[in-house]
Coordinates of C-alpha atoms and ligand atoms in Angstrom, one line a residue:
M279 CA -13.4 20.9 -10.3
P280 CA -13.4 18.6 -7.3
V281 CA -11.2 15.5 -7.5
R282 CA -12.9 12.2 -6.8
G283 CA -11.6 9.2 -4.9
S284 CA -12.9 5.9 -3.7
C285 CA -11.8 2.7 -1.9
L286 CA -11.5 -0.7 -3.7
C287 CA -15.1 -1.7 -3.0
G288 CA -16.5 1.8 -3.6
D289 CA -18.2 2.1 -0.2
F290 CA -16.0 4.9 0.8
R291 CA -16.2 7.8 -1.7
F292 CA -15.1 11.4 -1.4
E293 CA -14.4 14.5 -3.2
I294 CA -11.6 16.9 -2.5
E295 CA -11.4 20.5 -3.6
P296 CA -8.2 22.0 -5.0
P297 CA -5.8 23.8 -4.4
F298 CA -4.0 21.0 -2.5
E299 CA -1.3 21.7 0.1
M300 CA 1.1 19.0 -0.7
L301 CA 1.7 15.6 -2.3
A302 CA 4.6 13.6 -0.8
S303 CA 5.7 10.0 -0.6
C304 CA 6.3 8.6 2.9
H305 CA 8.8 5.7 3.4
C306 CA 8.3 5.3 7.1
S307 CA 7.8 1.8 8.4
M308 CA 4.3 2.6 9.6
C309 CA 3.1 3.7 6.1
R310 CA 4.9 0.7 4.5
R311 CA 3.1 -1.7 6.8
A312 CA -0.3 0.0 6.7
H313 CA -0.3 0.1 2.9
G314 CA 1.8 -3.0 2.3
A315 CA 3.6 -0.9 -0.3
A316 CA 7.1 0.4 -0.9
F317 CA 5.9 3.8 0.2
A318 CA 2.6 5.7 0.6
T319 CA 1.9 8.9 -1.3
Y320 CA -0.4 11.3 0.5
L321 CA -2.2 14.3 -0.6
V322 CA -2.5 16.8 2.2
V323 CA -5.7 18.9 2.0
G324 CA -7.3 21.4 4.4
A325 CA -10.0 20.2 6.8
G326 CA -12.8 21.8 4.9
A327 CA -11.6 20.6 1.5
L328 CA -12.8 16.9 1.8
R329 CA -16.4 15.8 1.5
R330 CA -17.7 12.3 1.9
T331 CA -20.1 11.3 -0.9
G332 CA -22.3 8.3 -1.0
E333 CA -23.4 6.4 2.1
A334 CA -21.3 6.5 5.2
R335 CA -20.1 2.9 5.7
S336 CA -18.1 1.4 8.5
V337 CA -14.5 2.4 8.8
L338 CA -11.8 0.6 10.8
R339 CA -10.0 3.1 12.9
Y340 CA -6.6 2.2 14.4
D341 CA -4.8 4.4 16.9
S342 CA -1.3 4.0 15.5
S343 CA 0.5 6.2 17.9
P344 CA -0.4 8.7 20.7
G345 CA -2.8 11.3 19.1
A346 CA -2.6 9.8 15.7
H347 CA -4.8 7.3 13.9
R348 CA -5.3 5.6 10.6
S349 CA -8.5 4.5 8.9
S350 CA -9.4 1.8 6.5
C351 CA -12.5 0.7 4.8
A352 CA -13.9 -2.1 7.0
R353 CA -15.2 -4.0 3.9
C354 CA -12.3 -3.9 1.5
G355 CA -9.3 -2.8 3.6
S356 CA -8.2 0.2 1.5
V357 CA -6.5 2.9 3.6
V358 CA -9.0 5.8 3.4
P359 CA -8.5 9.5 4.2
Y360 CA -7.9 10.3 7.8
E361 CA -7.6 13.5 9.9
A362 CA -4.1 14.7 10.7
P363 CA -3.3 14.9 14.4
D364 CA -3.5 18.7 14.1
G365 CA -7.2 18.5 13.2
R366 CA -6.6 21.0 10.4
H367 CA -5.8 18.6 7.6
W368 CA -6.8 15.4 5.9
Y369 CA -4.3 12.9 4.7
V370 CA -5.6 11.4 1.5
P371 CA -3.9 8.2 0.1
A372 CA -3.3 9.2 -3.5
G373 CA -3.8 5.6 -4.7
L374 CA -7.5 6.1 -4.1
L375 CA -7.9 9.0 -6.6
D376 CA -10.1 8.5 -9.6
D377 CA -9.2 11.8 -11.2
D378 CA -5.9 13.4 -11.9
P379 CA -5.3 15.8 -9.0
G380 CA -3.1 18.0 -11.2
I381 CA -0.4 18.2 -8.4
R382 CA 2.7 16.0 -8.7
P383 CA 4.8 14.4 -5.9
Q384 CA 7.0 17.1 -4.3
A385 CA 9.2 15.2 -1.9
H386 CA 10.1 11.9 -0.2
I387 CA 9.7 11.9 3.6
F388 CA 11.2 9.5 6.0
A389 CA 13.6 8.6 3.2
D390 CA 16.1 7.1 5.6
S391 CA 13.5 4.6 6.7
K392 CA 13.0 3.3 3.2
A393 CA 12.7 -0.4 2.4
P394 CA 16.0 -2.1 1.5
W395 CA 14.4 -3.6 -1.6
H396 CA 13.2 -0.3 -3.0
E397 CA 15.4 2.4 -4.6
I398 CA 14.3 6.0 -4.8
S399 CA 15.2 6.9 -8.4
D400 CA 13.8 10.4 -8.9
A401 CA 15.5 13.7 -8.1
L402 CA 12.8 15.0 -5.7
P403 CA 14.0 16.4 -2.3
R404 CA 14.4 13.8 0.4
F405 CA 13.8 14.4 4.0
E406 CA 15.0 12.2 6.8
G407 CA 11.7 12.7 8.7
Y408 CA 8.9 15.2 8.0
P409 CA 9.8 18.4 6.2
P410 CA 10.7 21.1 8.8
G411 CA 7.7 22.2 10.8
M412 CA 5.3 19.4 9.6
G413 CA 5.3 16.9 12.5
E414 CA 7.0 14.5 14.8
A415 CA 8.8 11.4 13.8
F416 CA 7.7 8.0 15.0
A417 CA 8.5 4.5 14.0
A418 CA 6.8 1.1 14.2
K419 CA 8.3 -1.2 16.8
R420 CA 9.7 -4.5 15.8
T421 CA 7.3 -7.3 16.8
T422 CA 9.5 -10.3 16.2
E423 CA 13.2 -11.2 16.4
P424 CA 15.1 -11.9 13.2
S425 CA 16.0 -15.6 12.7
L426 CA 18.3 -17.2 10.2
G427 CA 16.8 -18.6 7.0
R428 CA 13.4 -16.9 7.6
V429 CA 11.9 -13.7 6.4
R430 CA 9.2 -12.3 8.7
G431 CA 6.5 -9.8 8.3
G432 CA 3.2 -8.7 9.7
C433 CA 0.7 -5.9 10.0
L434 CA 1.0 -2.5 11.6
C435 CA -0.8 -3.4 14.9
G436 CA 1.2 -6.7 15.3
A437 CA -1.9 -8.9 15.6
V438 CA -1.0 -10.8 12.4
A439 CA 2.5 -12.1 11.7
Y440 CA 4.0 -14.6 9.2
E441 CA 7.2 -16.0 8.1
I442 CA 8.7 -17.3 4.8
D443 CA 11.5 -19.7 4.3
A444 CA 14.5 -18.1 2.7
P445 CA 16.0 -17.9 0.1
I446 CA 13.1 -16.3 -1.8
E447 CA 13.0 -16.3 -5.6
G448 CA 12.6 -12.9 -7.1
P449 CA 12.1 -10.3 -8.3
L450 CA 9.6 -8.2 -6.5
V451 CA 6.9 -7.1 -8.9
C452 CA 5.6 -3.6 -9.0
C453 CA 2.0 -3.6 -10.2
H454 CA 0.3 -0.4 -11.3
C455 CA -3.2 -1.8 -12.0
S456 CA -6.0 0.2 -10.6
R457 CA -7.1 -2.6 -8.3
C458 CA -3.6 -2.8 -6.7
R459 CA -3.5 1.0 -6.4
K460 CA -6.8 1.1 -4.6
A461 CA -6.2 -1.9 -2.4
R462 CA -2.9 -0.5 -1.3
G463 CA -3.9 3.2 -1.5
A464 CA -0.5 3.7 -3.1
A465 CA 1.2 4.5 -6.4
H466 CA 1.7 0.8 -7.0
A467 CA 1.9 -2.5 -5.2
S468 CA 5.2 -4.3 -4.7
N469 CA 4.6 -8.0 -4.4
L470 CA 6.7 -11.0 -3.6
F471 CA 5.5 -14.4 -4.8
T472 CA 6.3 -17.6 -2.9
G473 CA 5.1 -21.2 -2.8
T474 CA 2.4 -21.9 -0.2
S475 CA 4.6 -24.6 1.5
S476 CA 7.3 -22.1 2.4
F477 CA 4.8 -19.6 3.9
R478 CA 3.4 -19.8 7.4
W479 CA 1.2 -17.7 9.6
L480 CA 2.9 -17.2 13.0
R481 CA -0.2 -15.7 14.6
G482 CA -3.5 -13.8 14.0
E483 CA -4.8 -15.8 11.1
E484 CA -8.3 -15.5 12.7
R485 CA -8.0 -11.7 12.3
L486 CA -7.7 -11.8 8.6
R487 CA -10.4 -10.4 6.4
A488 CA -10.7 -10.7 2.6
Y489 CA -12.5 -8.7 0.0
R490 CA -12.8 -10.2 -3.5
V491 CA -13.6 -7.7 -6.3
P492 CA -17.0 -9.1 -7.5
E493 CA -16.2 -8.6 -11.2
A494 CA -12.8 -10.2 -10.9
L495 CA -12.1 -13.9 -11.0
R496 CA -9.4 -13.8 -8.4
F497 CA -8.4 -10.3 -7.3
T498 CA -8.8 -10.5 -3.5
H499 CA -7.5 -8.0 -0.9
V500 CA -6.5 -9.6 2.4
F501 CA -6.1 -7.3 5.3
C502 CA -6.0 -7.2 9.1
G503 CA -9.4 -6.8 10.8
V504 CA -7.8 -4.7 13.6
C505 CA -5.5 -2.2 11.8
G506 CA -6.5 -2.6 8.1
S507 CA -3.0 -3.3 6.9
S508 CA -2.7 -5.3 3.6
L509 CA -1.5 -8.9 4.3
P510 CA -0.4 -11.9 2.2
R511 CA -3.0 -13.9 0.2
V512 CA -2.5 -17.6 0.2
D513 CA -3.8 -19.2 -3.0
P514 CA -3.8 -23.0 -2.5
E515 CA -5.3 -23.5 -5.9
R516 CA -2.2 -22.1 -7.6
G517 CA 0.1 -23.2 -4.8
R518 CA 1.4 -19.7 -4.3
T519 CA 1.2 -16.8 -1.8
V520 CA 1.2 -13.2 -2.8
V521 CA 3.0 -11.1 -0.2
P522 CA 2.7 -7.3 -0.1
A523 CA 6.4 -6.4 0.4
G524 CA 5.6 -3.4 2.5
T525 CA 4.6 -5.8 5.3
L526 CA 8.1 -7.4 5.4
E527 CA 10.1 -6.9 8.5
D528 CA 13.3 -8.5 7.3
D529 CA 15.2 -7.9 4.1
P530 CA 14.0 -10.6 1.7
G531 CA 17.2 -10.5 -0.3
I532 CA 15.4 -9.8 -3.5
R533 CA 14.7 -6.4 -5.0
E534 CA 12.1 -4.7 -7.1
G535 CA 12.7 -6.0 -10.6
L536 CA 9.9 -5.1 -13.0
H537 CA 6.8 -3.0 -13.5
I538 CA 3.6 -4.5 -14.7
F539 CA 0.3 -3.0 -15.8
V540 CA 2.0 0.3 -16.5
G541 CA -0.8 0.9 -19.0
S542 CA -3.0 1.6 -15.9
K543 CA -0.5 3.6 -13.9
A544 CA -1.6 6.6 -11.9
P545 CA -1.4 9.9 -13.9
W546 CA 0.4 11.6 -11.0
F547 CA 3.1 9.0 -10.8
E548 CA 6.1 8.9 -13.0
I549 CA 8.3 5.7 -13.4
V550 CA 11.9 6.9 -13.6
D551 CA 13.9 3.8 -12.9
H552 CA 15.3 1.5 -15.6
L553 CA 13.5 -1.7 -14.7
P554 CA 11.6 -3.5 -17.5
R555 CA 8.0 -2.3 -18.0
H556 CA 5.0 -4.2 -19.3
D557 CA 1.7 -2.8 -20.3
S558 CA -0.1 -5.6 -18.5
Y559 CA 1.5 -9.0 -17.6
P560 CA 5.0 -9.8 -19.0
P561 CA 4.6 -12.4 -21.8
G562 CA 4.3 -15.9 -20.5
A563 CA 5.3 -15.1 -16.9
F564 CA 1.9 -14.8 -15.4
P565 CA -1.6 -16.0 -16.1
P566 CA -3.5 -14.0 -18.7
P567 CA -5.3 -10.8 -17.6
E568 CA -8.8 -12.4 -17.8
T569 CA -8.0 -14.7 -14.9
R570 CA -7.1 -11.8 -12.7
Ligands
ZN610 ZN1 -14.1 -0.3 0.6
ZN611 ZN1 4.6 7.5 6.8
ZN612 ZN1 -3.2 -5.4 12.3

C-alpha cells in the first residue's frame, strides 16, 4: 500500500511506496530554520518510490548549500519532499504524511547541533552529524550578532530577521495538531508566544507570505517567500506574536514545557518526555479550539 502525503494547502500531494530506507530526526540548524521546529524528521525513500499525485503546482526551490536544495509549497509554505544531492533519494518531511508509514524513527542526526531549548528524551542512537557514509555536514551561518536583552531569529536564507525583547515568558509549547505538523513538516511545532510590542522585524517584512487555512478561523502559516522557512505570525487583534522556535538564533532562556493537541499526534512519533500533555488546549490557558 502506498503511503500518502500532502502539504498544508493540499496543492502538493504525493504517494510513496514502501519499503522505506530510513526515518531519522535531524537537529541541524538548517533543518530547524527551514521547518521552524525543534527538529525535522525525514523519511528517506528511493528515487523511484515517490510519485506526485494531483496537479503540479508551484514550488519554492531554495539552494541551501552547494549541490543541495530544499523545496516548499509556494502557496502554503510547507516544506515538501526534495531530491537528495546524490540524485538517488527523496527526503520526505514526515510531518506531511497522511498515512502511518509503518516505520518508526531510528536515529537523531546532528544531535550536537540541537536547540538549547529542546531535550532529546528517547534512547535512539544519536549521531554528531550524518550516520557514517550518508553525507557531508554543513551548518547555517549566523546572520546577526547577539545583543544583550534581545533574542533574535530569522529564516534559513537570511532575507527575513526579527528580534524579541528579553526576558521572554514561557514555556515553549509543543503543538501536535495536524495543521502544525503540516505547516512545519515536522513531528510537532514548538512555539513561543510574546506580546506584539516586544516583537520587531529587523528586515525582510516585504518577503513574508501568509497562508490561512480556509476552514480555520485563524490558523495562518507565515513563511519566507524566498526560502520557505516558517516565520513568526503577528496577531495584532490578540496582541500577541507566535514565534516558531526553530527560527530562533539565540537561546530564549525558556524551554519546551508542555504538549498540546496530543490527541492529533503523528502515529509514528512517540512522546517520551515527562512534560504535561493535553488532548487539545490546556484548560483555560488558550482560546477554545473552535477559534483556532
Ligand atoms: Zn501547499
Ligand atoms: Zn538537517
Ligand atoms: Zn528566507
